[in-house]
Coordinates of C-alpha atoms and ligand atoms in Angstrom, one line a residue:
M182 CA 0.0 0.0 0.0
S183 CA 1.3 3.5 -0.8
Y184 CA 2.4 5.8 2.0
I185 CA -0.6 8.1 1.3
K186 CA -3.2 5.3 1.3
E187 CA -1.7 3.9 4.5
T188 CA -1.9 7.3 6.1
I189 CA -5.5 7.7 5.2
E190 CA -6.3 4.2 6.4
K191 CA -4.7 5.0 9.8
L192 CA -6.6 8.2 10.0
K193 CA -9.9 6.4 9.5
Q194 CA -9.0 4.2 12.5
T195 CA -7.9 7.0 14.8
S196 CA -10.6 9.5 13.9
P197 CA -13.6 7.3 13.3
A198 CA -16.8 8.5 11.4
Q199 CA -15.4 11.8 10.2
V200 CA -16.1 11.3 6.5
E201 CA -15.9 15.0 5.4
F202 CA -12.5 15.2 7.1
Y203 CA -11.2 12.1 5.2
Q204 CA -12.5 13.7 2.0
A205 CA -10.6 16.9 2.6
V206 CA -7.4 15.0 3.6
E207 CA -7.5 12.7 0.5
D208 CA -7.9 15.8 -1.7
V209 CA -4.7 17.3 -0.3
L210 CA -2.6 14.2 0.1
E211 CA -3.3 12.9 -3.4
S212 CA -2.3 16.2 -4.9
I213 CA 0.9 16.5 -3.1
E214 CA 2.3 13.1 -4.0
P215 CA 4.8 14.6 -6.6
L216 CA 6.0 17.1 -4.0
L217 CA 6.7 14.4 -1.4
E218 CA 8.9 12.6 -4.0
E219 CA 10.8 15.8 -4.6
R220 CA 11.2 16.6 -0.9
P221 CA 11.8 13.4 1.1
K222 CA 12.5 15.6 4.2
Y223 CA 8.7 16.1 4.7
R224 CA 8.3 12.4 5.2
E225 CA 11.4 12.0 7.3
H226 CA 10.1 14.7 9.7
S227 CA 6.6 13.2 9.8
I228 CA 5.1 16.5 8.5
I229 CA 1.9 14.8 7.3
E230 CA 1.3 12.9 10.5
R231 CA 1.8 16.1 12.5
L232 CA -0.4 18.1 10.2
L233 CA -3.3 15.7 10.4
E234 CA -3.4 16.0 14.2
P235 CA -4.9 19.4 15.3
E236 CA -2.7 21.2 17.8
R237 CA -5.7 21.6 20.0
Q238 CA -9.4 20.7 19.9
I239 CA -11.8 22.3 22.3
M240 CA -15.3 20.9 22.8
F241 CA -17.7 22.4 25.2
R242 CA -21.3 22.6 26.5
V243 CA -23.4 25.6 25.5
P244 CA -26.4 25.8 27.7
W245 CA -28.9 28.7 27.1
M246 CA -32.5 29.5 27.9
D247 CA -35.1 29.9 25.2
D248 CA -38.0 32.4 25.2
D249 CA -40.3 29.9 27.0
G250 CA -37.8 29.6 29.9
K251 CA -36.7 26.1 28.8
I252 CA -33.0 25.2 29.1
Q253 CA -31.5 24.1 25.8
V254 CA -28.0 22.5 25.4
N255 CA -25.8 22.6 22.3
K256 CA -22.3 21.3 21.4
G257 CA -19.6 24.0 20.9
Y258 CA -16.3 23.4 19.1
R259 CA -13.1 25.2 18.3
I260 CA -10.3 23.4 16.5
E261 CA -6.9 25.2 16.6
F262 CA -5.4 23.2 13.8
N263 CA -2.1 24.6 12.9
S264 CA -0.2 27.7 13.9
A265 CA 3.0 27.3 11.8
L266 CA 2.3 30.5 9.9
G267 CA 0.5 32.7 12.5
P268 CA -2.3 32.8 15.0
Y269 CA -5.2 30.3 14.3
K270 CA -7.7 32.0 12.0
G271 CA -11.0 30.7 10.6
G272 CA -14.8 31.1 11.0
L273 CA -17.5 29.9 13.4
R274 CA -20.4 28.0 11.8
F275 CA -23.8 27.7 13.6
H276 CA -25.8 25.0 11.8
P277 CA -27.5 21.8 13.0
S278 CA -25.2 19.7 10.8
V279 CA -22.1 20.8 12.7
N280 CA -20.1 18.0 14.4
A281 CA -16.5 17.2 15.2
G282 CA -15.8 15.9 11.6
I283 CA -17.3 18.9 9.8
V284 CA -15.3 21.3 12.0
K285 CA -12.2 19.3 11.4
F286 CA -12.6 19.2 7.6
L287 CA -13.2 23.0 7.6
G288 CA -10.2 23.6 9.9
F289 CA -7.9 21.4 7.7
E290 CA -8.9 23.2 4.5
Q291 CA -8.4 26.5 6.3
I292 CA -4.7 25.8 7.0
F293 CA -3.8 25.7 3.3
K294 CA -6.2 28.4 2.2
N295 CA -4.7 30.8 4.7
A296 CA -1.2 29.8 3.6
L297 CA -2.2 30.6 0.0
T298 CA -3.1 34.1 0.9
G299 CA 0.6 34.7 1.7
L300 CA -0.5 36.4 4.9
P301 CA 0.8 35.4 8.4
I302 CA -2.2 33.3 9.6
G303 CA -2.6 29.8 10.8
G304 CA -5.7 27.6 10.4
G305 CA -8.6 27.0 12.8
K306 CA -12.4 26.6 12.7
G307 CA -15.3 26.3 15.1
G308 CA -19.0 26.4 15.6
A309 CA -22.0 24.8 17.2
N310 CA -24.8 22.4 16.2
F311 CA -27.2 25.3 16.9
D312 CA -29.9 26.2 14.4
P313 CA -30.4 29.9 14.2
K314 CA -33.5 29.5 12.0
G315 CA -36.7 30.6 13.7
K316 CA -34.9 31.8 16.8
S317 CA -35.7 35.3 18.3
D318 CA -33.1 38.0 18.5
A319 CA -33.0 37.5 22.3
E320 CA -32.4 33.7 21.9
I321 CA -29.6 34.4 19.4
M322 CA -28.0 36.8 21.9
R323 CA -28.2 34.4 24.8
F324 CA -26.8 31.6 22.7
C325 CA -23.8 33.7 21.6
Q326 CA -23.2 34.9 25.1
S327 CA -23.1 31.3 26.4
F328 CA -20.9 30.2 23.5
M329 CA -18.4 33.0 24.3
S330 CA -18.4 32.3 28.0
E331 CA -16.3 29.3 27.3
L332 CA -14.5 30.3 24.1
Y333 CA -13.1 33.6 25.4
R334 CA -10.4 31.9 27.5
H335 CA -9.0 30.2 24.4
I336 CA -8.8 33.1 21.9
G337 CA -6.8 36.4 21.6
P338 CA -5.5 38.7 18.9
H339 CA -2.1 36.8 18.9
T340 CA -3.6 33.4 19.6
D341 CA -6.8 32.6 17.7
V342 CA -9.0 35.0 15.9
P343 CA -12.4 33.6 14.8
A344 CA -14.8 35.1 12.2
G345 CA -18.2 34.3 10.7
D346 CA -19.3 31.4 8.5
I347 CA -22.7 29.8 7.8
G348 CA -25.2 31.1 10.4
V349 CA -22.8 33.6 11.9
G350 CA -23.0 37.1 10.4
S351 CA -22.5 40.6 11.8
R352 CA -25.3 40.3 14.3
E353 CA -23.8 37.2 15.9
I354 CA -20.2 38.7 15.7
G355 CA -21.6 41.7 17.6
Y356 CA -23.1 39.6 20.5
L357 CA -20.0 37.4 20.6
F358 CA -17.7 40.4 20.8
G359 CA -19.8 42.1 23.5
Q360 CA -19.5 39.1 25.7
Y361 CA -15.8 38.7 25.1
K362 CA -15.2 42.3 26.1
R363 CA -17.2 41.9 29.2
L364 CA -15.4 38.8 30.3
A365 CA -11.8 39.7 29.3
N366 CA -12.1 43.5 30.0
R367 CA -10.2 44.1 26.8
F368 CA -11.2 45.8 23.5
D369 CA -9.0 44.0 21.0
G370 CA -9.1 42.5 17.6
V371 CA -10.2 39.1 18.8
L372 CA -12.9 38.6 16.1
T373 CA -13.1 39.7 12.5
G374 CA -16.2 40.6 10.5
K375 CA -17.0 43.2 13.1
S376 CA -19.2 46.2 12.5
E377 CA -17.4 49.1 10.9
L378 CA -18.6 51.2 13.9
W379 CA -16.3 49.4 16.2
G380 CA -13.2 48.1 14.4
G381 CA -14.6 46.2 11.4
S382 CA -12.9 46.6 8.0
Q383 CA -14.5 48.0 4.9
V384 CA -15.1 45.2 2.3
R385 CA -15.0 42.3 4.9
K386 CA -18.7 41.6 4.4
E387 CA -18.3 41.6 0.6
A388 CA -14.9 40.0 0.4
T389 CA -15.6 36.3 -0.1
G390 CA -18.1 36.8 -2.8
Y391 CA -16.1 39.6 -4.5
G392 CA -13.0 37.5 -4.2
V393 CA -14.6 34.5 -5.9
V394 CA -15.5 36.7 -8.9
Y395 CA -12.0 38.3 -9.1
F396 CA -10.6 34.8 -9.1
A397 CA -13.0 33.8 -12.0
Q398 CA -11.8 36.9 -13.8
C399 CA -8.2 35.8 -13.5
M400 CA -9.1 32.3 -14.9
M401 CA -11.0 33.9 -17.8
D402 CA -8.3 36.5 -18.6
D403 CA -5.9 33.6 -19.2
Q404 CA -8.3 32.2 -21.8
D405 CA -8.8 35.6 -23.5
D406 CA -12.3 35.4 -22.2
S407 CA -14.4 37.8 -20.0
L408 CA -17.4 37.9 -17.7
D409 CA -19.2 40.3 -20.0
G410 CA -22.6 38.8 -20.9
K411 CA -22.0 35.5 -19.2
R412 CA -24.9 33.5 -17.7
C413 CA -24.0 32.4 -14.2
L414 CA -25.6 29.8 -12.0
I415 CA -25.2 30.5 -8.3
S416 CA -26.3 28.3 -5.4
G417 CA -27.0 29.7 -1.9
S418 CA -28.4 33.1 -1.0
G419 CA -26.3 34.0 2.0
N420 CA -23.3 36.3 2.4
V421 CA -21.1 34.6 -0.2
A422 CA -23.8 34.2 -2.9
I423 CA -25.2 37.7 -2.5
H424 CA -21.9 39.4 -2.9
A425 CA -20.8 37.2 -5.7
M426 CA -24.0 38.1 -7.6
E427 CA -23.4 41.8 -6.8
K428 CA -19.9 41.8 -8.3
L429 CA -21.1 39.7 -11.3
Y430 CA -23.7 42.3 -12.2
E431 CA -21.0 45.1 -11.7
L432 CA -18.8 43.3 -14.2
G433 CA -21.4 42.8 -16.8
A434 CA -22.4 39.1 -16.2
K435 CA -25.9 37.8 -15.5
P436 CA -26.7 35.6 -12.4
I437 CA -29.7 33.5 -13.3
S438 CA -30.2 31.4 -10.2
C439 CA -29.8 31.2 -6.4
S440 CA -31.1 28.9 -3.7
D441 CA -31.6 28.3 0.0
S442 CA -32.0 25.1 2.0
S443 CA -35.7 24.9 1.0
G444 CA -35.3 25.3 -2.8
T445 CA -34.0 27.0 -5.9
I446 CA -35.0 30.1 -7.9
Y447 CA -34.2 30.2 -11.6
H448 CA -34.9 33.5 -13.3
D449 CA -33.8 33.6 -17.0
S450 CA -33.9 37.4 -17.3
G451 CA -31.5 37.7 -14.3
I452 CA -31.9 37.5 -10.5
D453 CA -33.5 40.5 -8.9
L454 CA -30.7 41.0 -6.3
D455 CA -32.4 43.8 -4.3
L456 CA -35.3 41.5 -3.8
V457 CA -33.1 38.6 -2.7
K458 CA -31.3 40.9 -0.2
R459 CA -34.7 42.0 1.1
I460 CA -36.0 38.5 1.6
K461 CA -32.8 36.9 3.0
E462 CA -31.0 39.7 4.7
E463 CA -33.7 42.0 6.0
Q464 CA -36.7 39.7 6.5
G465 CA -34.9 36.4 7.2
G466 CA -37.5 34.8 4.9
R467 CA -37.6 31.9 2.3
L468 CA -36.6 32.4 -1.3
K469 CA -40.0 31.0 -2.4
E470 CA -41.4 34.5 -1.7
Y471 CA -39.4 35.7 -4.8
L472 CA -42.3 34.4 -6.9
E473 CA -44.7 36.8 -5.3
T474 CA -42.9 39.6 -7.2
H475 CA -41.7 37.7 -10.3
E476 CA -44.2 35.3 -11.7
D477 CA -41.9 34.5 -14.7
A478 CA -39.3 32.9 -12.4
E479 CA -39.2 29.2 -11.6
Y480 CA -39.0 27.7 -8.1
T481 CA -38.1 24.1 -7.4
S482 CA -38.6 23.0 -3.8
K483 CA -36.0 20.7 -2.3
D484 CA -38.7 18.2 -1.5
D485 CA -39.7 18.0 -5.2
Y486 CA -36.1 17.3 -6.2
P487 CA -35.4 13.6 -5.4
E488 CA -31.7 13.5 -6.3
E489 CA -28.8 14.2 -4.1
G490 CA -27.0 17.5 -4.9
H491 CA -28.7 20.5 -6.2
C492 CA -31.2 21.1 -9.1
V493 CA -29.5 24.4 -9.7
W494 CA -26.8 22.6 -11.7
R495 CA -29.2 21.3 -14.3
Y496 CA -29.7 24.6 -16.0
E497 CA -27.7 25.9 -19.0
A498 CA -25.1 28.5 -18.2
D499 CA -21.5 29.6 -18.9
I500 CA -20.2 29.6 -15.3
A501 CA -21.2 27.9 -12.1
F502 CA -20.6 29.3 -8.6
P503 CA -21.4 26.9 -5.8
C504 CA -21.8 29.2 -2.8
A505 CA -24.0 27.2 -0.3
T506 CA -22.4 24.2 1.5
Q507 CA -20.2 21.1 1.3
N508 CA -20.9 18.3 -1.3
E509 CA -23.8 20.2 -3.0
L510 CA -22.5 19.4 -6.5
T511 CA -22.4 15.7 -7.3
E512 CA -20.9 13.7 -10.2
K513 CA -24.3 13.7 -12.0
D514 CA -24.5 17.5 -11.5
A515 CA -21.0 17.8 -13.0
Q516 CA -22.0 15.7 -16.0
A517 CA -25.1 17.9 -16.5
L518 CA -23.0 21.1 -16.3
L519 CA -20.5 19.8 -18.8
E520 CA -23.2 18.6 -21.2
N521 CA -24.9 22.0 -21.0
G522 CA -21.7 23.7 -22.1
C523 CA -20.6 25.2 -18.8
K524 CA -16.9 26.4 -19.2
Y525 CA -15.9 27.4 -15.6
I526 CA -16.8 26.2 -12.1
V527 CA -15.5 28.5 -9.4
E528 CA -16.2 27.6 -5.8
G529 CA -17.5 30.1 -3.2
A530 CA -18.4 27.4 -0.6
N531 CA -15.9 25.1 1.2
M532 CA -15.7 21.7 -0.6
P533 CA -19.0 22.1 -2.4
T534 CA -18.0 19.5 -5.1
T535 CA -17.8 15.8 -4.4
Q536 CA -14.5 14.1 -5.2
A537 CA -16.0 12.2 -8.2
A538 CA -17.3 15.5 -9.6
V539 CA -13.9 17.2 -9.1
D540 CA -12.2 14.3 -11.0
L541 CA -14.6 14.8 -13.8
F542 CA -14.0 18.5 -14.1
I543 CA -10.2 18.0 -14.1
E544 CA -10.4 15.2 -16.7
S545 CA -12.6 17.3 -19.0
G546 CA -10.2 20.2 -18.9
V547 CA -12.9 22.7 -18.0
G548 CA -11.8 25.7 -15.8
Y549 CA -12.1 24.6 -12.2
G550 CA -11.3 26.9 -9.3
P551 CA -11.1 25.0 -6.0
G552 CA -12.6 26.9 -3.0
K553 CA -9.4 26.7 -1.0
A554 CA -8.0 29.2 -3.5
S555 CA -11.1 31.0 -5.0
N556 CA -12.9 31.7 -1.7
A557 CA -9.8 32.8 0.2
G558 CA -10.7 36.5 -0.2
G559 CA -12.8 36.4 3.0
V560 CA -10.0 35.3 5.3
A561 CA -7.5 37.5 3.5
T562 CA -9.7 40.6 4.3
S563 CA -10.1 39.3 7.8
Q564 CA -6.3 39.5 8.1
L565 CA -6.5 43.1 6.7
E566 CA -9.0 43.8 9.5
M567 CA -6.5 42.4 12.0
A568 CA -3.7 44.6 10.6
Q569 CA -6.0 47.7 10.8
N570 CA -6.9 46.9 14.4
A571 CA -3.3 46.3 15.4
S572 CA -2.2 49.7 13.9
M573 CA -5.4 51.5 15.1
L574 CA -5.9 52.7 11.5
R575 CA -8.8 52.5 9.1
W576 CA -8.4 52.1 5.3
D577 CA -11.1 53.2 2.9
F578 CA -13.2 50.9 0.7
E579 CA -11.2 51.4 -2.5
E580 CA -7.9 50.7 -0.7
V581 CA -9.1 47.4 0.8
D582 CA -10.8 46.3 -2.4
E583 CA -7.6 46.9 -4.3
K584 CA -5.6 44.8 -1.8
L585 CA -8.3 42.1 -2.1
K586 CA -8.0 42.1 -5.9
D587 CA -4.2 41.9 -5.7
I588 CA -4.4 39.0 -3.2
M589 CA -6.8 37.0 -5.4
S590 CA -4.6 37.6 -8.4
N591 CA -1.5 36.4 -6.4
I592 CA -3.3 33.3 -5.2
Y593 CA -4.3 32.5 -8.8
Q594 CA -0.8 33.0 -10.2
D595 CA 0.7 31.0 -7.3
A596 CA -1.6 28.0 -7.9
K597 CA -1.2 28.2 -11.7
R598 CA 2.6 28.5 -11.6
T599 CA 2.9 25.6 -9.2
A600 CA 0.6 23.5 -11.3
E601 CA 2.8 24.3 -14.4
D602 CA 6.0 23.5 -12.4
F603 CA 4.6 20.1 -11.6
G604 CA 3.6 19.3 -15.2
H605 CA -0.2 19.8 -14.9
P606 CA -0.7 23.3 -16.2
S607 CA -4.5 23.5 -15.9
N608 CA -4.9 21.6 -12.6
L609 CA -5.5 24.4 -10.0
V610 CA -6.4 21.7 -7.4
L611 CA -2.9 20.3 -7.5
G612 CA -1.4 23.8 -7.8
A613 CA -3.3 25.2 -4.8
N614 CA -2.7 22.2 -2.6
I615 CA 1.0 22.0 -3.3
A616 CA 1.6 25.8 -3.0
G617 CA -0.3 25.9 0.3
F618 CA 1.1 22.7 1.7
R619 CA 4.7 23.7 0.9
K620 CA 4.5 27.0 2.9
V621 CA 3.1 25.3 6.0
A622 CA 5.5 22.3 5.8
D623 CA 8.6 24.5 5.4
A624 CA 7.5 26.6 8.4
M625 CA 7.0 23.5 10.4
L626 CA 10.5 22.2 9.5
E627 CA 12.0 25.5 10.6
Q628 CA 10.2 25.4 14.0
G629 CA 11.4 21.9 15.0
V630 CA 9.4 19.1 16.5
V631 CA 6.4 20.8 18.0
Ligands
NDP861 P1 -24.7 32.0 5.0 O1 -25.2 31.4 6.3 O2 -24.7 33.5 4.9 O3 -25.5 31.4 3.8 C1 -25.5 30.1 3.5 C2 -26.5 29.8 2.3 O4 -26.4 28.5 1.9 C3 -27.9 30.1 2.7 O5 -28.6 30.5 1.5 C4 -28.4 28.7 3.2 O6 -29.8 28.6 3.1 C5 -27.7 27.8 2.2 N1 -27.4 26.5 2.8 C6 -26.8 26.2 4.0 N2 -26.8 24.9 4.2 C7 -27.4 24.3 3.2 C8 -27.8 23.0 2.9 N3 -27.4 22.0 3.7 N4 -28.5 22.8 1.8 C9 -28.8 23.8 0.9 N5 -28.5 25.1 1.2 C10 -27.8 25.4 2.3 O7 -23.2 31.4 4.8 P2 -22.0 32.0 3.9 O8 -22.6 32.6 2.7 O9 -21.1 32.8 4.8 O10 -21.3 30.6 3.6 C11 -21.6 29.8 2.4 C12 -20.4 28.9 2.1 O11 -19.2 29.7 1.9 C13 -20.0 27.9 3.2 O12 -19.5 26.7 2.7 C14 -18.9 28.7 4.0 O13 -18.0 27.8 4.7 C15 -18.2 29.3 2.8 N6 -17.3 30.4 3.1 C16 -17.8 31.5 3.7 C17 -16.9 32.6 4.0 C18 -17.4 33.8 4.5 O14 -16.6 34.8 4.6 N7 -18.7 33.9 5.0 C19 -15.5 32.5 3.7 C20 -15.1 31.3 2.9 C21 -16.0 30.3 2.7 P3 -30.8 29.0 4.3 O15 -31.0 30.5 4.1 O16 -32.0 28.2 4.0 O17 -30.1 28.6 5.5

C-alpha cells in the first residue's frame, strides 16, 4: 500500500466516522504526492502525521435559555489546527449539521487556504450544532453569550481570531464580541467581521463573494475570455452568494439562479438581487417568496427534487458558482453542467464539489477553481482587519478592495505557476494544494518538533 493510502487508512481508525475530514485530507494528500517525492524531508520529519493532528481541539457545553424559559443545550467546538504561519484563523459555523468531523474538515482546509493568501495566519475553525432559523433575536444573543463564556479563554489577537461562516453574520459577531469584552475586559481585535462602527474593516462583508468573482476573472483572462454577458448559476443566497452576484452584475455578467436550504430560484432574465437581499438579509425569509414579485421565475422546492446534490446545476449556463455548502455538487450534476456547455466552475463554498465531480472537471479540462483558492478573499480581508486593528488605522473601501484584488490575483498566479512546475498546467487543485502545503510544511520544519 502506498504511503498516502496507508496514512488515510490509519486516519480512519484513529478518527472514526469523520467522512468529510477524510475527503478533505484525501484531496490534499493525493495532490501533493509529486511534492513528497521531490522533498523526502517532509516524510522523514513526519510532517503529514503532525499536520493531520490538530494542535488543540476544544469541545464544550453551550447551555442557554429559550424564550419559553426552557433550558437548551448545544455542542460547541473550536479546533486550533495549525499555527505554523501565524495565529489560528477561521470562522465559526452555527448550523444543525455541525459536528467534530465537519469542523475538522473545515479547519484542515483553512490551513492551506490561509497559507495561499501569503499572509501570516494559521488555520482554525469552530462552531456549534445550533440552528439559528426561527430563533428570536434575544435567543440568538443568549446563545452567543453562552458560547463565548467558554470560548473567550482560548482566543486572543495573537492566539486565535475567529470570524463568521454559515449562520454567523455581523449580528452574531456583535453579540460574541460584546460578551468577550465583558469577560476579558479588553477591547482588542479578537474577532473579525466586526461592524465598521467598532473596528470592522471595509469590504470584509463583501470580500468572499467579490474575491470569488475576481478569481474567476483571472481564470478567464488567461483564456482571453471575459465575464461580460456570461450567464451564471449561483447556489446559496447567503453572504457569499449575494456578494458574488453583486460583483457579477457590476462586471457585466448575469446571475440567473440562487437557492436556500428549501429550494432553488431560476430567473432567466436575471436574478433581482435587491429582492433577494430584502427577503434573505432584511426579513430572514424563504426564497420562495421571490415568486410573489416575479411570476416568470421558476421555483423548485428541495422536497420536489429527489436526487442528491442540487437542481440548480441542471440549467444551462457559462459559469457555475457553488456558494452554499459542502458536497452540494455531485458527479451527476457535474455531468449535466458539462453537457450543457458550462466552461468554468468557481467555488465560493468550502468543498461544495464531491471528489468524483472534481475528478470529472479535471479530466474534462474545464476551468475549475477550488474553494481553497477561490474563496480565500474572506479570510484575507479578515487579516487586513487584524492589521488595521493592530495599527489602530482604518483604510477606505477602495484601498481594501484593491488589496483584495491583488491578493486574489496572487493566489491564482501562485496556484497556476505551481501546477505548471509540476507538469499539470490547468490543474488548479494540484497547484493550490502544493503551493499551500509547501509553505506550511517548510515553516513546520524550521520550527522543530512541536
Ligand atoms: P450564510 O449562512 O450566509 O449562507 C449560506 C447559504 O447556503 C444560505 O442561503 C443557506 O440557506 C444555504 N445552505 C446552507 N446549508 C445548506 C444546505 N445543507 N443545503 C442547501 N442550502 C444550504 O453562509 P455563507 O454565505 O457565509 O457561507 C456559504 C459557504 O461559503 C460555506 O461553505 C462557507 O463555509 C463558505 N465560506 C464563507 C466565507 C465567509 O466569509 N462567509 C469564507 C469562505 C468560505 P438557508 O438560508 O435556508 O439557511
